[in-house]
Amino acid sequence: MNFTQISKELQAVADPEKAKILSGYFKTGKGEYGEGDIFIGIVVPKIRKVAHQFIDADFETIQELLDSKIHEYRLTALEILVAKYEKTKDEKLKEKIYKFYLKNTKSINNWDLVDLSASYIVGDYLLKRDRGILYKLVKSKNLWERRISIISTHAFIKEGQYEDTFKICEILLGDKHDLIYKATGWMLREVGKRISRPIEMKFLDKHAKKMPRIMLSYAIEHFSNKEKDFYKK
């Protein structure tokens, strides 16, 4: 199980026409957030199938995939890490995966890469541990590290915990990027959906007027029209 074998499997399911679509969707043009990212046109279910086929790939091979300029190779690496993490009961291996992930944030550099991995590895690992790393990441100049910070809290929300989500959301109220607004609004919406709408509303009552409109729109997406009008006024 090596890089060449995995690459061969991925290239076999690549689609040039799909690659053009994905390149536009993930904003790879000059000056856009995904500038320079290379797509070969593989949808997530096919990537996940290859990742599970190579779940026993070693960390050296995974590193090669993460170092690739090809987006789908990096996503495959992350899907392998998630699969390894979820399969094992070995806490030392979980720690190794967690630390390996954080050492490679420079390669986790688009929103799908973050969203399909952060909560499953970082969030899960921190469920019963100190969460200080998230408060370091949320203040990073790196857009994707900030997104990792807030998306990781999805694991906490699933366990009925929302305090860190709210604290990180408060820090991100002054962020300058739409992708952070959307991720933050999404996590607020998840608090309302999975834990309590009144708890989400309490946060909104305090912060809605200074929230970026995109963040607010995501947060109140499932509200009634009357509730939406109240918070947008």
CSV table of C-alpha atoms in Angstrom, one decimal:
chain,number,residue,atom,x,y,z
A,1,MET,CA,0.0,0.0,0.0
A,2,ASN,CA,1.9,3.0,-1.2
A,3,PHE,CA,1.4,6.4,-2.8
A,4,THR,CA,1.7,5.0,-6.4
A,5,GLN,CA,-1.1,2.5,-5.8
A,6,ILE,CA,-3.4,5.0,-4.3
A,7,SER,CA,-2.7,7.5,-7.1
A,8,LYS,CA,-3.4,4.8,-9.7
A,9,GLU,CA,-6.8,4.1,-8.1
A,10,LEU,CA,-7.7,7.8,-7.9
A,11,GLN,CA,-6.6,8.5,-11.5
A,12,ALA,CA,-8.8,5.7,-12.7
A,13,VAL,CA,-11.9,7.4,-11.5
A,14,ALA,CA,-10.9,11.0,-12.4
A,15,ASP,CA,-13.2,12.9,-14.7
A,16,PRO,CA,-11.7,15.9,-16.6
A,17,GLU,CA,-15.2,17.5,-17.1
A,18,LYS,CA,-16.0,17.2,-13.5
A,19,ALA,CA,-12.6,18.7,-12.7
A,20,LYS,CA,-13.6,21.9,-14.6
A,21,ILE,CA,-16.7,22.2,-12.5
A,22,LEU,CA,-15.0,21.6,-9.2
A,23,SER,CA,-12.2,24.1,-10.0
A,24,GLY,CA,-14.9,26.8,-10.4
A,25,TYR,CA,-16.9,25.7,-7.4
A,26,PHE,CA,-13.9,25.7,-5.1
A,27,LYS,CA,-12.7,29.1,-6.3
A,28,THR,CA,-9.3,28.2,-7.7
A,29,GLY,CA,-8.9,31.4,-9.8
A,30,LYS,CA,-6.4,34.1,-9.3
A,31,GLY,CA,-7.1,36.0,-6.0
A,32,GLU,CA,-9.7,33.5,-4.9
A,33,TYR,CA,-9.5,31.5,-1.7
A,34,GLY,CA,-8.6,28.3,-3.5
A,35,GLU,CA,-6.1,29.9,-5.9
A,36,GLY,CA,-3.8,27.3,-7.6
A,37,ASP,CA,-5.6,24.2,-6.2
A,38,ILE,CA,-5.6,21.4,-8.8
A,39,PHE,CA,-8.7,19.2,-9.3
A,40,ILE,CA,-8.8,16.0,-11.3
A,41,GLY,CA,-12.6,15.5,-10.9
A,42,ILE,CA,-13.5,12.9,-8.3
A,43,VAL,CA,-16.6,13.2,-6.2
A,44,VAL,CA,-16.5,12.5,-2.4
A,45,PRO,CA,-18.2,9.0,-2.5
A,46,LYS,CA,-15.6,7.7,-4.9
A,47,ILE,CA,-12.8,9.3,-2.8
A,48,ARG,CA,-14.2,7.7,0.3
A,49,LYS,CA,-14.3,4.3,-1.4
A,50,VAL,CA,-10.6,4.5,-2.3
A,51,ALA,CA,-9.8,5.8,1.2
A,52,HIS,CA,-11.4,2.8,2.9
A,53,GLN,CA,-9.7,0.5,0.5
A,54,PHE,CA,-6.4,1.9,1.7
A,55,ILE,CA,-7.2,2.4,5.4
A,56,ASP,CA,-4.0,0.6,6.4
A,57,ALA,CA,-1.8,3.0,4.5
A,58,ASP,CA,1.1,4.2,6.7
A,59,PHE,CA,1.7,7.8,7.8
A,60,GLU,CA,4.5,8.3,5.3
A,61,THR,CA,2.1,7.5,2.4
A,62,ILE,CA,-0.6,9.7,3.9
A,63,GLN,CA,2.0,12.5,4.2
A,64,GLU,CA,2.8,12.1,0.5
A,65,LEU,CA,-0.9,12.5,-0.3
A,66,LEU,CA,-1.2,15.5,1.9
A,67,ASP,CA,1.8,17.1,0.2
A,68,SER,CA,0.2,16.8,-3.2
A,69,LYS,CA,-1.0,19.8,-5.2
A,70,ILE,CA,-4.0,17.7,-6.2
A,71,HIS,CA,-7.0,18.5,-4.1
A,72,GLU,CA,-8.5,15.0,-4.3
A,73,TYR,CA,-5.2,13.4,-3.1
A,74,ARG,CA,-5.3,15.6,0.0
A,75,LEU,CA,-8.9,14.8,0.6
A,76,THR,CA,-8.1,11.1,0.3
A,77,ALA,CA,-5.4,11.4,2.9
A,78,LEU,CA,-7.9,13.1,5.3
A,79,GLU,CA,-10.5,10.4,4.6
A,80,ILE,CA,-8.0,7.7,5.4
A,81,LEU,CA,-7.1,9.5,8.7
A,82,VAL,CA,-10.8,9.8,9.6
A,83,ALA,CA,-11.4,6.1,8.8
A,84,LYS,CA,-8.3,5.1,10.9
A,85,TYR,CA,-9.4,7.3,13.8
A,86,GLU,CA,-13.0,6.0,13.8
A,87,LYS,CA,-11.9,2.4,13.5
A,88,THR,CA,-9.3,2.2,16.3
A,89,LYS,CA,-9.8,1.9,20.0
A,90,ASP,CA,-6.1,2.6,20.6
A,91,GLU,CA,-5.9,5.9,22.4
A,92,LYS,CA,-2.2,6.3,21.4
A,93,LEU,CA,-3.1,5.9,17.7
A,94,LYS,CA,-5.9,8.4,18.1
A,95,GLU,CA,-3.4,10.9,19.7
A,96,LYS,CA,-0.9,10.2,16.8
A,97,ILE,CA,-3.6,10.9,14.2
A,98,TYR,CA,-4.7,14.1,16.1
A,99,LYS,CA,-1.1,15.5,16.3
A,100,PHE,CA,-0.4,14.5,12.7
A,101,TYR,CA,-3.5,16.3,11.6
A,102,LEU,CA,-2.5,19.5,13.4
A,103,LYS,CA,1.0,19.4,12.0
A,104,ASN,CA,-0.5,19.4,8.5
A,105,THR,CA,-3.0,22.2,8.6
A,106,LYS,CA,-1.2,23.9,5.8
A,107,SER,CA,-2.4,21.1,3.5
A,108,ILE,CA,-6.0,21.3,4.9
A,109,ASN,CA,-6.6,24.3,2.8
A,110,ASN,CA,-10.1,24.4,1.4
A,111,TRP,CA,-13.5,24.3,3.2
A,112,ASP,CA,-14.4,20.7,2.2
A,113,LEU,CA,-11.1,19.4,3.5
A,114,VAL,CA,-11.8,21.1,6.8
A,115,ASP,CA,-15.5,20.2,7.0
A,116,LEU,CA,-15.0,16.5,6.2
A,117,SER,CA,-12.3,16.0,8.8
A,118,ALA,CA,-12.0,18.6,11.6
A,119,SER,CA,-14.8,17.5,13.9
A,120,TYR,CA,-14.2,13.8,13.4
A,121,ILE,CA,-10.5,14.0,14.5
A,122,VAL,CA,-9.8,17.3,16.4
A,123,GLY,CA,-13.3,17.7,17.8
A,124,ASP,CA,-13.7,14.1,18.9
A,125,TYR,CA,-10.2,13.9,20.4
A,126,LEU,CA,-10.8,17.0,22.5
A,127,LEU,CA,-14.2,15.9,23.8
A,128,LYS,CA,-12.7,14.9,27.2
A,129,ARG,CA,-9.5,17.0,26.9
A,130,ASP,CA,-8.3,20.6,27.3
A,131,ARG,CA,-9.5,22.6,24.3
A,132,GLY,CA,-7.0,25.4,24.4
A,133,ILE,CA,-5.7,24.5,21.0
A,134,LEU,CA,-9.0,25.7,19.5
A,135,TYR,CA,-8.5,29.1,21.0
A,136,LYS,CA,-5.0,29.3,19.4
A,137,LEU,CA,-6.3,28.2,16.0
A,138,VAL,CA,-9.2,30.7,16.1
A,139,LYS,CA,-6.7,33.6,16.3
A,140,SER,CA,-4.6,32.3,13.5
A,141,LYS,CA,-3.9,34.4,10.4
A,142,ASN,CA,-4.6,31.2,8.4
A,143,LEU,CA,-8.3,31.1,7.3
A,144,TRP,CA,-8.4,27.4,7.3
A,145,GLU,CA,-7.1,27.1,10.9
A,146,ARG,CA,-9.8,29.4,12.0
A,147,ARG,CA,-12.4,27.3,10.2
A,148,ILE,CA,-10.9,24.1,11.8
A,149,SER,CA,-11.4,25.8,15.2
A,150,ILE,CA,-15.1,26.4,14.8
A,151,ILE,CA,-16.0,23.3,12.8
A,152,SER,CA,-14.3,21.1,15.4
A,153,THR,CA,-16.9,22.1,17.9
A,154,HIS,CA,-19.5,20.2,15.9
A,155,ALA,CA,-18.3,17.2,17.8
A,156,PHE,CA,-19.1,18.9,21.1
A,157,ILE,CA,-22.6,20.0,19.9
A,158,LYS,CA,-23.4,16.4,19.1
A,159,GLU,CA,-22.7,15.6,22.7
A,160,GLY,CA,-24.9,18.5,24.0
A,161,GLN,CA,-22.1,20.9,24.7
A,162,TYR,CA,-22.3,24.4,23.2
A,163,GLU,CA,-20.1,26.6,25.5
A,164,ASP,CA,-17.0,26.5,23.4
A,165,THR,CA,-19.0,27.0,20.2
A,166,PHE,CA,-20.4,30.2,21.6
A,167,LYS,CA,-17.0,31.4,22.9
A,168,ILE,CA,-15.4,30.8,19.5
A,169,CYS,CA,-18.3,32.3,17.7
A,170,GLU,CA,-17.9,35.5,19.7
A,171,ILE,CA,-14.2,35.7,18.7
A,172,LEU,CA,-15.1,35.3,15.1
A,173,LEU,CA,-17.8,38.0,15.0
A,174,GLY,CA,-15.1,40.4,13.8
A,175,ASP,CA,-13.6,38.1,11.2
A,176,LYS,CA,-13.3,39.3,7.6
A,177,HIS,CA,-14.0,36.2,5.6
A,178,ASP,CA,-17.3,34.9,4.2
A,179,LEU,CA,-16.2,31.3,4.8
A,180,ILE,CA,-15.8,32.0,8.5
A,181,TYR,CA,-19.2,33.7,8.6
A,182,LYS,CA,-20.9,30.7,7.0
A,183,ALA,CA,-19.1,28.1,9.2
A,184,THR,CA,-20.0,30.1,12.4
A,185,GLY,CA,-23.6,30.5,11.4
A,186,TRP,CA,-23.8,26.8,10.6
A,187,MET,CA,-22.5,25.8,14.0
A,188,LEU,CA,-25.0,28.2,15.7
A,189,ARG,CA,-27.8,26.6,13.7
A,190,GLU,CA,-26.6,23.2,14.8
A,191,VAL,CA,-26.8,24.3,18.4
A,192,GLY,CA,-30.4,25.2,17.8
A,193,LYS,CA,-31.1,22.0,15.9
A,194,ARG,CA,-29.4,19.5,18.2
A,195,ILE,CA,-29.5,21.1,21.6
A,196,SER,CA,-32.0,23.9,22.0
A,197,ARG,CA,-33.5,26.6,19.9
A,198,PRO,CA,-34.0,28.9,22.9
A,199,ILE,CA,-30.2,28.5,23.8
A,200,GLU,CA,-29.3,29.6,20.2
A,201,MET,CA,-31.8,32.5,20.4
A,202,LYS,CA,-30.2,33.7,23.7
A,203,PHE,CA,-26.9,34.0,21.8
A,204,LEU,CA,-28.6,35.8,18.9
A,205,ASP,CA,-30.4,38.1,21.3
A,206,LYS,CA,-27.0,39.3,22.5
A,207,HIS,CA,-25.1,39.3,19.2
A,208,ALA,CA,-27.4,39.4,16.2
A,209,LYS,CA,-27.2,43.2,15.6
A,210,LYS,CA,-23.4,43.0,15.2
A,211,MET,CA,-23.2,39.7,13.3
A,212,PRO,CA,-22.3,39.8,9.6
A,213,ARG,CA,-25.5,39.2,7.6
A,214,ILE,CA,-24.3,36.0,6.1
A,215,MET,CA,-23.5,34.5,9.5
A,216,LEU,CA,-26.9,35.5,10.8
A,217,SER,CA,-28.7,34.1,7.7
A,218,TYR,CA,-27.0,30.7,8.2
A,219,ALA,CA,-27.8,30.8,11.9
A,220,ILE,CA,-31.6,31.4,11.4
A,221,GLU,CA,-32.1,29.4,8.3
A,222,HIS,CA,-34.6,27.1,9.9
A,223,PHE,CA,-36.5,29.8,11.9
A,224,SER,CA,-40.0,30.9,11.0
A,225,ASN,CA,-40.4,33.9,8.8
A,226,LYS,CA,-41.6,35.9,11.9
A,227,GLU,CA,-38.4,34.9,13.8
A,228,LYS,CA,-36.2,35.7,10.9
A,229,ASP,CA,-37.8,39.2,10.5
A,230,PHE,CA,-37.2,39.8,14.3
A,231,TYR,CA,-33.5,39.1,14.1
A,232,LYS,CA,-32.9,40.8,10.7
A,233,LYS,CA,-34.6,44.1,11.8
